[in-house]
Short mmCIF file of C-alpha atoms in Angstrom, two decimals:
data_model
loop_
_atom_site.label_atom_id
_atom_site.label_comp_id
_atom_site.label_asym_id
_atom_site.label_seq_id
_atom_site.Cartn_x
_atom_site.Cartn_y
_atom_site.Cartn_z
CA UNK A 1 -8.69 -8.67 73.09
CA UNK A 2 -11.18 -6.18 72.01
CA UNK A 3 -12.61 -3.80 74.57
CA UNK A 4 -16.06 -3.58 74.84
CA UNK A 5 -17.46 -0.26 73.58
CA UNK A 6 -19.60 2.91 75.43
CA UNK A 7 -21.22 4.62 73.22
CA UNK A 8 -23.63 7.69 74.05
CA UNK A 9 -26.24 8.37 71.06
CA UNK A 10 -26.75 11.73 70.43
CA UNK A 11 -30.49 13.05 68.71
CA UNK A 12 -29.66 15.63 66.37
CA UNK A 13 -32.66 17.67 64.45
CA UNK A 14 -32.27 20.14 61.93
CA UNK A 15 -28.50 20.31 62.82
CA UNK A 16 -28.43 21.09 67.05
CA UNK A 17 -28.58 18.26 69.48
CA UNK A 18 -31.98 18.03 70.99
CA UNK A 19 -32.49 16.76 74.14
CA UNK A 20 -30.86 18.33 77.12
CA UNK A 21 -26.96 17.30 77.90
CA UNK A 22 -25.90 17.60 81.37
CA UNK A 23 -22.53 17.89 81.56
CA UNK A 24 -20.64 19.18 85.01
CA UNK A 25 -24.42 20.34 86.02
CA UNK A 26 -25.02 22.80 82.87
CA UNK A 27 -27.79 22.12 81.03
CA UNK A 28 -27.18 22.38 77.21
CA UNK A 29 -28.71 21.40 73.63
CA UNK A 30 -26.90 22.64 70.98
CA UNK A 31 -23.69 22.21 69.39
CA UNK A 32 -23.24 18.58 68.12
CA UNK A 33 -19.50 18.85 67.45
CA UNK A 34 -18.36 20.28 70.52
CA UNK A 35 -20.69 17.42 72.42
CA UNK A 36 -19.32 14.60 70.72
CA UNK A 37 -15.60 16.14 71.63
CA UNK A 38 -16.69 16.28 75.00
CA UNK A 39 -18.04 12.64 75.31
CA UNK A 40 -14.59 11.55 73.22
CA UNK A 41 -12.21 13.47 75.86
CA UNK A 42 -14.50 11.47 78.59
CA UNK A 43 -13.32 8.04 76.99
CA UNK A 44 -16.56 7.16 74.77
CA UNK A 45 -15.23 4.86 72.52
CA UNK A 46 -17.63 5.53 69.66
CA UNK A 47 -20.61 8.26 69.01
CA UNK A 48 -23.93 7.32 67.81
CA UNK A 49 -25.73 10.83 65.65
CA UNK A 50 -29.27 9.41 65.21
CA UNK A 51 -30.93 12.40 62.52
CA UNK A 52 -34.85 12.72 63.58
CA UNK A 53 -35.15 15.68 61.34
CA UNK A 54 -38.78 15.47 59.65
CA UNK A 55 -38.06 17.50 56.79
CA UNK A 56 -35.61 17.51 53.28
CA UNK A 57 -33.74 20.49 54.73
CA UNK A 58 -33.51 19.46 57.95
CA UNK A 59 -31.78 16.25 56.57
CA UNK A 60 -29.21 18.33 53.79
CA UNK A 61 -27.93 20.38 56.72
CA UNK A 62 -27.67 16.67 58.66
CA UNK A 63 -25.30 15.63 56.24
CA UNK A 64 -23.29 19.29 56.44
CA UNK A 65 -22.68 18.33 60.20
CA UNK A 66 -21.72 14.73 60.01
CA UNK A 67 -18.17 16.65 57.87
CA UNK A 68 -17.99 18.91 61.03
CA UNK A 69 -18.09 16.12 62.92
CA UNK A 70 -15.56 14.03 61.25
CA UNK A 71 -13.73 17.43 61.10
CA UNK A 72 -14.38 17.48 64.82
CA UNK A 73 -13.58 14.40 66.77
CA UNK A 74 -10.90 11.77 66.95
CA UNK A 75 -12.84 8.80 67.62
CA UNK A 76 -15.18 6.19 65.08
CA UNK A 77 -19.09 7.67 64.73
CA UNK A 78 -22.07 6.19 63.35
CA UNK A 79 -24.98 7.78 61.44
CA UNK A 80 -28.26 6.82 61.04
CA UNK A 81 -32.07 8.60 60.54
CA UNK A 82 -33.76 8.55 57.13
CA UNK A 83 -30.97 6.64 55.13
CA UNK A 84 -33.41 5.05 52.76
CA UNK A 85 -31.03 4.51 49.40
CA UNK A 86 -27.03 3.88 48.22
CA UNK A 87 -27.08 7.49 47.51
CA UNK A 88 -27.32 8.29 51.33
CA UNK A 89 -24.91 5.74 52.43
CA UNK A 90 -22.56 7.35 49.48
CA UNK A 91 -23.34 10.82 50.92
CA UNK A 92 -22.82 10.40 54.32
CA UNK A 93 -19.37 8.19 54.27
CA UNK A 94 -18.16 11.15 51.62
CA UNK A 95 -19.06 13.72 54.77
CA UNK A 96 -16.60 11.43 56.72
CA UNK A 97 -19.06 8.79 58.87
CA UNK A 98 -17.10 5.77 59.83
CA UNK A 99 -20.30 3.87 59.68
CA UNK A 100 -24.11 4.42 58.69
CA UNK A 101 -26.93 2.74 60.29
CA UNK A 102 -30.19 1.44 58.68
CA UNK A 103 -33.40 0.28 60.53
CA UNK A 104 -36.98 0.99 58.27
CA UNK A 105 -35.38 1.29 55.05
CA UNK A 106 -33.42 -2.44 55.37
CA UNK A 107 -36.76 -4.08 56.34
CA UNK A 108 -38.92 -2.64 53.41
CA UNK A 109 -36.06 -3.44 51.03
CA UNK A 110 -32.78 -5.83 52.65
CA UNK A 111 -31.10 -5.91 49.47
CA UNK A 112 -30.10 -2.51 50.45
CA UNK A 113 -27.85 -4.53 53.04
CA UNK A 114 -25.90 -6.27 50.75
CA UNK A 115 -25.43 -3.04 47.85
CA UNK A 116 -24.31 -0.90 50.38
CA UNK A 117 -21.75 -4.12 52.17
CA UNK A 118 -20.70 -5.09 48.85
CA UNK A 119 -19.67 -1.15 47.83
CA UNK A 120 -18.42 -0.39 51.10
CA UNK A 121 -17.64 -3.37 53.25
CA UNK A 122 -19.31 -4.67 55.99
CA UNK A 123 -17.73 -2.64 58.69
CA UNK A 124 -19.72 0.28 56.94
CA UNK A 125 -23.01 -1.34 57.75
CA UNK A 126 -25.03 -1.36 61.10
CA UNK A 127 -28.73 -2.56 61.22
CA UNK A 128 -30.13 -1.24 64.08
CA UNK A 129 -33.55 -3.37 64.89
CA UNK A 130 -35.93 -1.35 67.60
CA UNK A 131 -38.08 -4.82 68.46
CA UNK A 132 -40.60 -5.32 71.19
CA UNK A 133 -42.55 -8.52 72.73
CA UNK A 134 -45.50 -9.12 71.03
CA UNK A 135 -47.65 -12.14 72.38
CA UNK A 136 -44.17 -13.83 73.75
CA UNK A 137 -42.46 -12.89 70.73
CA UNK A 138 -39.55 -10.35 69.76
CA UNK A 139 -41.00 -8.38 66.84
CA UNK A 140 -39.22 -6.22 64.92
CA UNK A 141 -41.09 -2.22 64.92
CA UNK A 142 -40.60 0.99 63.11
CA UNK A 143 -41.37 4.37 63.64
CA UNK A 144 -40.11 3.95 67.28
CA UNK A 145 -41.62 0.92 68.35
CA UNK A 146 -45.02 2.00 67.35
CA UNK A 147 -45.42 0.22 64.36
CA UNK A 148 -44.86 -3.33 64.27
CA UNK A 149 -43.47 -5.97 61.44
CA UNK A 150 -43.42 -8.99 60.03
CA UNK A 151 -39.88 -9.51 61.28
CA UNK A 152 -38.46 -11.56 63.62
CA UNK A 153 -35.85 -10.51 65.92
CA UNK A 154 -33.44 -13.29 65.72
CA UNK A 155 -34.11 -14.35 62.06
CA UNK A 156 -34.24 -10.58 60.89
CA UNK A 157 -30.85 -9.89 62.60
CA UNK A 158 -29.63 -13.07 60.96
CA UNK A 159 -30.87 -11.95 57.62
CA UNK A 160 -28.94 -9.19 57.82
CA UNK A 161 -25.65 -10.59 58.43
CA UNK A 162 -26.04 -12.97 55.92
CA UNK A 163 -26.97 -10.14 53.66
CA UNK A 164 -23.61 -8.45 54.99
CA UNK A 165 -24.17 -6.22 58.24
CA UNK A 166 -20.60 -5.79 59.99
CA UNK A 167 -22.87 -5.13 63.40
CA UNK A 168 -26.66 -5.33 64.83
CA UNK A 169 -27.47 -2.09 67.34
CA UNK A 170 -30.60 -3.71 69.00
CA UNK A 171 -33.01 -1.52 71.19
CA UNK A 172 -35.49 -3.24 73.00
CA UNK A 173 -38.40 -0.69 72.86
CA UNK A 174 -39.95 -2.61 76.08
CA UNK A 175 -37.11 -1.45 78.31
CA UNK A 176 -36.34 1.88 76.31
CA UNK A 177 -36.58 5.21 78.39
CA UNK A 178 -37.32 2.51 81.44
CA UNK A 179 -34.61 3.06 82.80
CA UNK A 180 -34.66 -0.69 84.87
CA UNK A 181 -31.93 -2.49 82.57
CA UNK A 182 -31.25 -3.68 79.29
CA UNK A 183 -33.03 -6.51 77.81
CA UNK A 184 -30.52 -8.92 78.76
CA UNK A 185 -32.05 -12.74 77.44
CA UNK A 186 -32.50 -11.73 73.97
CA UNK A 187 -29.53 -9.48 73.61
CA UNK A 188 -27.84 -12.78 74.81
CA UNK A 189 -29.85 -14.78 72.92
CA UNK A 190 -28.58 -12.42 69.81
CA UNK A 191 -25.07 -12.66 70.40
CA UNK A 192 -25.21 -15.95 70.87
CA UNK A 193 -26.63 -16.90 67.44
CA UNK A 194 -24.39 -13.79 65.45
CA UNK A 195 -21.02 -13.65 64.74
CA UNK A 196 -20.92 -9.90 64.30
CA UNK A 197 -21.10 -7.71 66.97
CA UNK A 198 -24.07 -6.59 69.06
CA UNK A 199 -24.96 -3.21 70.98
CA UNK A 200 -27.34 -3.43 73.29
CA UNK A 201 -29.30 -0.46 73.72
CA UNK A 202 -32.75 0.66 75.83
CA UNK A 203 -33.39 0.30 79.77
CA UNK A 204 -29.66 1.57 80.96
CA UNK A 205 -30.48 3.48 84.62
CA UNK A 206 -27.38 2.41 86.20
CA UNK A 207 -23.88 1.14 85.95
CA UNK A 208 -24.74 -2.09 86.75
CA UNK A 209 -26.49 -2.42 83.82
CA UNK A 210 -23.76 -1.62 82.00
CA UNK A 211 -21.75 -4.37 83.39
CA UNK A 212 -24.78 -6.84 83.28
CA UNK A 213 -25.31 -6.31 79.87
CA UNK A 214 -21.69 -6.33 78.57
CA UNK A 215 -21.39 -9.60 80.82
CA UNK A 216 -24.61 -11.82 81.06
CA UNK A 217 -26.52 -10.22 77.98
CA UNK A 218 -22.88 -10.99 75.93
CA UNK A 219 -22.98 -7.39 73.95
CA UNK A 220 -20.14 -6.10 72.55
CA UNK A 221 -21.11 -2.29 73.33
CA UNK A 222 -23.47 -0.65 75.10
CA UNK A 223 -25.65 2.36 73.76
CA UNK A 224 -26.85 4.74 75.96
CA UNK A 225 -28.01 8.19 75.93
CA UNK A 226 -30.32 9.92 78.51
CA UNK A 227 -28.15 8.83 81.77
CA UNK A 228 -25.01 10.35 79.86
CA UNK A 229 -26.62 13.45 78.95
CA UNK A 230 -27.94 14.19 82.28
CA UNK A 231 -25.01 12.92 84.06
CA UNK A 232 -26.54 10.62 86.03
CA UNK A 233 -22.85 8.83 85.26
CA UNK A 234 -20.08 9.49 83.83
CA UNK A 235 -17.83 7.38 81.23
CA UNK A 236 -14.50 7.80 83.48
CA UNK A 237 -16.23 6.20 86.20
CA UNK A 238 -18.34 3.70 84.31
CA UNK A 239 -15.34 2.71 82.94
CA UNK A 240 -13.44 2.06 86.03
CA UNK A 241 -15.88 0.45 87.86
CA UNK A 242 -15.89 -2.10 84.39
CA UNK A 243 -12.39 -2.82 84.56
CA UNK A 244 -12.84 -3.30 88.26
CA UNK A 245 -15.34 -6.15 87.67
CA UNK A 246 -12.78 -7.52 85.01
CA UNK A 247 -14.09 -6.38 81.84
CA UNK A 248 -12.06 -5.40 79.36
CA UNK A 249 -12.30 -1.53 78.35
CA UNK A 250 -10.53 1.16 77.06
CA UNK A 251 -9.20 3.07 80.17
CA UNK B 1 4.42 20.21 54.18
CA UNK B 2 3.18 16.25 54.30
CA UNK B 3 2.42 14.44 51.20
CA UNK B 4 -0.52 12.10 51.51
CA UNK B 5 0.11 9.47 48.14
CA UNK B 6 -2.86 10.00 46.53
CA UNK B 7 -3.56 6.31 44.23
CA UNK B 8 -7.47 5.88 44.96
CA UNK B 9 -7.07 4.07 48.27
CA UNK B 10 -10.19 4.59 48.89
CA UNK B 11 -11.77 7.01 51.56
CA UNK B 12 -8.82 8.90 53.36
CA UNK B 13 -10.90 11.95 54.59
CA UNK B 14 -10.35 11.03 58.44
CA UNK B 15 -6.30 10.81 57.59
CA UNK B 16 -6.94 14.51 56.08
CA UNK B 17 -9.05 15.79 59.49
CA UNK B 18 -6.52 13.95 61.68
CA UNK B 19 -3.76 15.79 60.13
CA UNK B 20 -5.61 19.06 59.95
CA UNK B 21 -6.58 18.86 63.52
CA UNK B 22 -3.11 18.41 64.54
CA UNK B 23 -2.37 22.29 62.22
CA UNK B 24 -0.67 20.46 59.55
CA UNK B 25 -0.22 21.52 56.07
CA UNK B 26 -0.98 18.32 53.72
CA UNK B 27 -1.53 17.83 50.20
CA UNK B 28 -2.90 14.92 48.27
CA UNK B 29 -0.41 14.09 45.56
CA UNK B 30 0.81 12.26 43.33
CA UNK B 31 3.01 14.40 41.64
CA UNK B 32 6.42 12.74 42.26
CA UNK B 33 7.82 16.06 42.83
CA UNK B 34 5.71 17.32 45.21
CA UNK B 35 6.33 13.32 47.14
CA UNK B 36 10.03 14.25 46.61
CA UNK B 37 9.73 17.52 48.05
CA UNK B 38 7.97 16.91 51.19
CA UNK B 39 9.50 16.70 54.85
CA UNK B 40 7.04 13.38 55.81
CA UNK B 41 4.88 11.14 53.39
CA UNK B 42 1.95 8.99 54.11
CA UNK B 43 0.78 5.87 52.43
CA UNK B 44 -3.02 5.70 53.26
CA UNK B 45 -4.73 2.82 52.26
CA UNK B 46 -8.92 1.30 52.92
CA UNK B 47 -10.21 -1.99 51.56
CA UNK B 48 -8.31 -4.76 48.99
CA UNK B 49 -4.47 -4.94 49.46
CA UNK B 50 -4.23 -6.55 45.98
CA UNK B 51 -6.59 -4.11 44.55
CA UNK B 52 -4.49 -0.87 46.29
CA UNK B 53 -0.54 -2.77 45.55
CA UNK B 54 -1.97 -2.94 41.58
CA UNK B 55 -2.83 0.77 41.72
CA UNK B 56 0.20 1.73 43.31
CA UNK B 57 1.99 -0.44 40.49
CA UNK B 58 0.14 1.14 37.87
CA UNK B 59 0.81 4.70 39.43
CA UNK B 60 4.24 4.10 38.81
CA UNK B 61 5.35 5.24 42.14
CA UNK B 62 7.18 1.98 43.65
CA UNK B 63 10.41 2.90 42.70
CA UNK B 64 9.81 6.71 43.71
CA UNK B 65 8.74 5.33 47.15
CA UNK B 66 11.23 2.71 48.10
CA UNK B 67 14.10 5.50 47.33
CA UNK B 68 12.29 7.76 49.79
CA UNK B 69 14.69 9.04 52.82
CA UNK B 70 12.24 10.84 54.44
CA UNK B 71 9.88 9.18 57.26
CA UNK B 72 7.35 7.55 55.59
CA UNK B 73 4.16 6.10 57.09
CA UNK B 74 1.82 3.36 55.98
CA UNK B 75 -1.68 3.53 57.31
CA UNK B 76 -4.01 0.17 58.08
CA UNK B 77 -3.70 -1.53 53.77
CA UNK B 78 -1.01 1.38 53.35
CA UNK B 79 1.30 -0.57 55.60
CA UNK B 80 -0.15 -3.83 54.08
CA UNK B 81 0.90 -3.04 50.90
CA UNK B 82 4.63 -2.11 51.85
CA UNK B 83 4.80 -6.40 53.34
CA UNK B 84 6.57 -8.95 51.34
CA UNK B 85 3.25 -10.79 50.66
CA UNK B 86 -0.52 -10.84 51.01
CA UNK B 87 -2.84 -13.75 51.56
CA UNK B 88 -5.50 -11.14 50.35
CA UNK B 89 -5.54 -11.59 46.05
CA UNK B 90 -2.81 -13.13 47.16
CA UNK B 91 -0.37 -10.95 45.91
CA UNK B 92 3.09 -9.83 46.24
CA UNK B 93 4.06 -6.85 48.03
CA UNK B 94 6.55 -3.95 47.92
CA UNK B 95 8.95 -5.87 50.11
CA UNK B 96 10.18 -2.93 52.60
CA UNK B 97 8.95 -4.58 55.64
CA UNK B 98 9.95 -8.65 57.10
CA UNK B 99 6.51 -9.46 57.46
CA UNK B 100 3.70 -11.58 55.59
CA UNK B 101 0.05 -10.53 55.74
CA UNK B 102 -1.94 -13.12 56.21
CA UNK B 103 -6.03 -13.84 56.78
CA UNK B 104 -7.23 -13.55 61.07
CA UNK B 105 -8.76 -17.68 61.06
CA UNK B 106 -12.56 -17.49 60.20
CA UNK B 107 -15.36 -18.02 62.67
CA UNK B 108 -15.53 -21.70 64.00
CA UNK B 109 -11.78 -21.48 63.82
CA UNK B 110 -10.72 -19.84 66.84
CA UNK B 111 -10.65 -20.17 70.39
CA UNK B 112 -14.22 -19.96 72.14
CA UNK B 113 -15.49 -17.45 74.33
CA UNK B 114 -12.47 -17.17 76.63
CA UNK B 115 -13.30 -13.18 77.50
CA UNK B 116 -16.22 -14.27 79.46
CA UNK B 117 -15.05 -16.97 81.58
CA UNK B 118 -15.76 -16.58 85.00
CA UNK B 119 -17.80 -13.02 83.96
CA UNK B 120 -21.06 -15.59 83.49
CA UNK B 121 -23.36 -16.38 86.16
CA UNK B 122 -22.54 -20.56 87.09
CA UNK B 123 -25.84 -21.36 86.01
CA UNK B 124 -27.51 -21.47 82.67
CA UNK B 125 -27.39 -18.08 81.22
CA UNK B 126 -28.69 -17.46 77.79
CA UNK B 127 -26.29 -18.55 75.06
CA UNK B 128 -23.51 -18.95 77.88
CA UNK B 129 -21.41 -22.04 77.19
CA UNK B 130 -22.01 -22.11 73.19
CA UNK B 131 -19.51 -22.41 70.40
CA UNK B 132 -19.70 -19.27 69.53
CA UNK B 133 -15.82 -18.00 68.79
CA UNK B 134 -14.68 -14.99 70.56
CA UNK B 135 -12.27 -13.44 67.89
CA UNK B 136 -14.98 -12.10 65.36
CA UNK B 137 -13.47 -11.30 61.81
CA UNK B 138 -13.21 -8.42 60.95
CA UNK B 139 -11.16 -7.62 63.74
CA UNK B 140 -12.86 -4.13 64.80
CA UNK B 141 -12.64 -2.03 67.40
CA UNK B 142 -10.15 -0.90 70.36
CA UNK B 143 -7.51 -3.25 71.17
CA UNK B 144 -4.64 -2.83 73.42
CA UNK B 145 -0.75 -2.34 71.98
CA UNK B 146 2.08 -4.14 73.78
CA UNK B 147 6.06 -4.29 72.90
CA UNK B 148 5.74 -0.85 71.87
CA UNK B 149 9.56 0.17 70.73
CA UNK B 150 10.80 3.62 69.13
CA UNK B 151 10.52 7.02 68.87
CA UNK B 152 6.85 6.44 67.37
CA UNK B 153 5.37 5.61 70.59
CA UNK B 154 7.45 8.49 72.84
CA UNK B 155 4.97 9.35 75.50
CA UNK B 156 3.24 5.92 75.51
CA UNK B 157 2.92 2.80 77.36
CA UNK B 158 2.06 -0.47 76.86
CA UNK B 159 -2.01 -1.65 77.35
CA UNK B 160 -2.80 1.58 75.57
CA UNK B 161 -5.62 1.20 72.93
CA UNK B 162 -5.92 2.06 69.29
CA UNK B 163 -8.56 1.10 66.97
CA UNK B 164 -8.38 -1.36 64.09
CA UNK B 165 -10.70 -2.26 61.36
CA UNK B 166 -9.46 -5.06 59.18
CA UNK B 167 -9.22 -9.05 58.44
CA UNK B 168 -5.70 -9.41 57.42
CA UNK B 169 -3.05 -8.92 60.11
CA UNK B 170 1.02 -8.15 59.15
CA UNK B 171 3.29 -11.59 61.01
CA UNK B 172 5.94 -10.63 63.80
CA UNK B 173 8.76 -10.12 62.51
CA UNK B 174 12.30 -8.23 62.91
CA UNK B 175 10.39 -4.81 61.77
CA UNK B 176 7.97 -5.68 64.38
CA UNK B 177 7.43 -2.09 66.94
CA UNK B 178 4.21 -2.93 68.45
CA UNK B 179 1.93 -5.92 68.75
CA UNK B 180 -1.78 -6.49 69.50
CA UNK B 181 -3.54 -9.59 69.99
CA UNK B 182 -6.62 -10.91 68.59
CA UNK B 183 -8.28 -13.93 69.77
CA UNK B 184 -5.30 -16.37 69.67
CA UNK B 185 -3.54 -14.46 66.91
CA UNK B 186 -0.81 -12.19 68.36
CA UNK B 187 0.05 -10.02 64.81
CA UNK B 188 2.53 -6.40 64.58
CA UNK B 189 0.04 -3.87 64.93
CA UNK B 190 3.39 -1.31 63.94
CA UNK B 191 6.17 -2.00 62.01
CA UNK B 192 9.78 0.06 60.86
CA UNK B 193 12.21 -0.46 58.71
CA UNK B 194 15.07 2.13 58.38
CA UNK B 195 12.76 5.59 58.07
CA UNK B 196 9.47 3.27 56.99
CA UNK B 197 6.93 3.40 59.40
CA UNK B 198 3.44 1.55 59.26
CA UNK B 199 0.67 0.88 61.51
CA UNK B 200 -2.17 -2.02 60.87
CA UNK B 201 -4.06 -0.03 63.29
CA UNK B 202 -5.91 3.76 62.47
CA UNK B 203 -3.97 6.40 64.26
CA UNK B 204 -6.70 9.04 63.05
CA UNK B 205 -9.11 7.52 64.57
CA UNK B 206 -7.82 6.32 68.00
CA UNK B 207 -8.22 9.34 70.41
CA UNK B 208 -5.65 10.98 71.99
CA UNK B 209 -3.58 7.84 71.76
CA UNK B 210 -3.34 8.03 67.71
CA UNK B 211 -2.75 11.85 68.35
CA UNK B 212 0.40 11.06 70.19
CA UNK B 213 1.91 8.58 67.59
CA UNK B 214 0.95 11.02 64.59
CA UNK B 215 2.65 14.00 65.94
CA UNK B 216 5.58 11.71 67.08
CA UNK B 217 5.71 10.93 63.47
CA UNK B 218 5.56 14.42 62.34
CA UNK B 219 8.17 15.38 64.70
CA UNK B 220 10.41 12.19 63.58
#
């Protein structure tokens, strides 16, 4: 049986992990190589590397890391941050990503889906969808939930496995930074209508949102980053208290 | 010095970091002499086994490879390919290992959602009691080994996990050194025969786990 996944998401601009990282009490932002070997020698079974670099230098020397990375650490990572064409999807799997991850760019143009599935397989392919309720519906937003779509949730995330997504990362922007829980009826909802895999993400403040998410909300993995990075817990005992409640992880 | 078979099986970079990670000299080859001269070879292999056995035919390296001594070790299609058979083409294989690849059953297919039994809440969750089947193709992700047999898993124990990425699974067989299950499918996640080694699974990217079976094979 598959496990289900942790995965801390790391913020990376202009090449240094932003953001502070709390590990054993020491604050640090820096070094995103030696952070993601940290978070892989703690059990994380995959790393998230989200670029929010503004600027066309601040992306080239994103792509220089994601090789030190995959130079770096043992375990499967996933890119994503301005990948707009097949170019940047070429670009980054050549640096060594296991996966790439598109949100804006596959809702102004979801053929992009499908050329960059069809090239590099589906397993290459994550659409992550930030979506918020709007007027009792799940909308689909960019530019961090500040700008909303046309999109709908469930049909968007559809759309995109039709169109050859291998997984959806969904962040509900309502419960983001919250830090009361994940968003657990539509991530449900999601997995219940998807045969690809889901990660939840947004509203983790505990480990028992962990474990409701992974169990009630259905998700396959569960993206977190803020109570990693100040060690508010820790993926050895996140995990154990998982298997504890009969969930099946990667010990 | 390893030789990694170079026939354009697609992206091997992470087989190249594993192995550099570990401090070992590699080269990607495929210069039959170098392949000749090395002390280990690996057969890498990413995406279509039909499309990567037709460039290993046209390479002309079958015959070098099957009169190899050495340990040699097939990686995720690398091991694929090195199968009597694929249902992927379909196409015939090199023949070095007793087992069949064949396609994990589609969605609708499979059992339902058996991981989750008695995880739900009894009442009405969202989505809980659907159709929806539980063993999603491609099989992806960390999944536990079991049967595990030889020197390529010293230092390891059964329930450990690895991490797979593919749709096509190798049978059981009398090769068969490790197994993994998937949904109701229980397939060899490792196989040997004589000093052929392959794994379905990606040792390069499995943690320290796939750390431990690559430097048992380099110490084979």
């Amino acid at each position: 049986m598959v496990a289900k996944r942790i995965i801390p998401c790391l913020d990376v601009k202009d090449g240094q992990v932003v953001k502070g990282i709390n590990f054993l009490g020491l604050k640090e932002v820096g070094d995103a190589v030696e952070m993601g070997r940290r978070y892989s020698a703690q059990g994380a079974d995959e790393l998230v590397y989200l670029d929010v670099s503004a600027t066309f230098e601040g992306r080239r020397t994103f792509v220089d890391l994601v090789s030190k990375i995959a130079s770096g650490i043992d375990i499967p990572f996933t890119v994503g941050g301005g990948i707009a064409s097949l170019d940047d999807a070429a670009r980054l799997l050549d640096a060594g990503a296991d996966k790439v991850s598109l949100n804006s760019a596959a809702i102004a143009d979801p053929s992009l889906i499908s050329r960059i599935a069809s090239r590099y397989g589906s397993q290459f392919v994550v659409i992550a969808i930030d979506a918020r309720q709007l007027d009792g519906r799940w909308m689909a937003t960019t530019h961090g939930g500040h700008v909303p779509t046309d999109r709908e949730l469930f049909s968007w995330a559809q759309e995109a496995q039709e169109r050859g997504a291998g997984e959806i990362l969904f962040t509900s922007m309502d419960h983001d930074g919250t830090r009361t829980g994940y968003a657990l009826e539509a991530t449900a909802r999601l997995c219940g209508i998807l045969s690809i895999p889901v990660i939840a993400s947004g509203g983790a403040g505990s480990i028992g949102h962990i474990r409701e998410v992974l169990t009630a909300g259905q998700a396959d993995a569960a993206l977190a980053a803020s109570i990693f990075h100040y060690g508010q817990i820790t993926i050895p005992e996140l995990k154990r208290e998982l298997a504890a409640a009969g969930i099946p992880v990667r010990l | 010095m390893i030789a990694i078979i170079d026939y354009n099986a697609g992206n091997i970079r992470s087989v190249e970091n594993a192995l550099s990670r570990l401090g070992c000299e590699y080269v990607l080859t495929a210069d039959p002499a170098v392949i000749r001269a090395a002390d280990k070879v690996i057969l890498p292999g990413v995406g279509n086994a039909a499309a990567a056995v037709a460039e290993l035919r046209r390479s002309g390296l079958v015959p070098l490879i099957r009169s190899l001594r050495k340990p040699v070790l097939g990686i995720c299609v690398g091991l694929q390919v090195l199968c009597r058979d694929s249902e992927e083409g379909p196409c015939e294989g090199i023949g070095l290992f007793d087992a069949h690849v064949r396609r994990f059953p589609g969605a609708g297919a499979v059992s339902k959602k058996e991981s989750l039994r008695g995880m739900l809440p009894a009442t009405d969750s969202p989505g809980a009691g659907d159709e929806r089947p539980v063993a999603k193709v491609p099989h992806m992700g960390w999944n536990a080994l079991g049967n595990l047999d030889g020197k390529l898993f010293a230092g390891l124990q059964g329930g450990c996990h690895v991490y797979f990425v593919h749709s096509y699974y190798p049978t059981l067989g009398p090769d068969t050194i490790a197994t993994c299950r998937h949904g109701d499918t229980l397939f060899s996640a490792a196989l040997r025969y004589e000093n052929f080694y392959g794994t379905q699974f990606h040792p390069e990217k499995s943690g320290a786990v796939g750390g431990q079976i690559l430097r048992n094979f380099l110490t084979l």
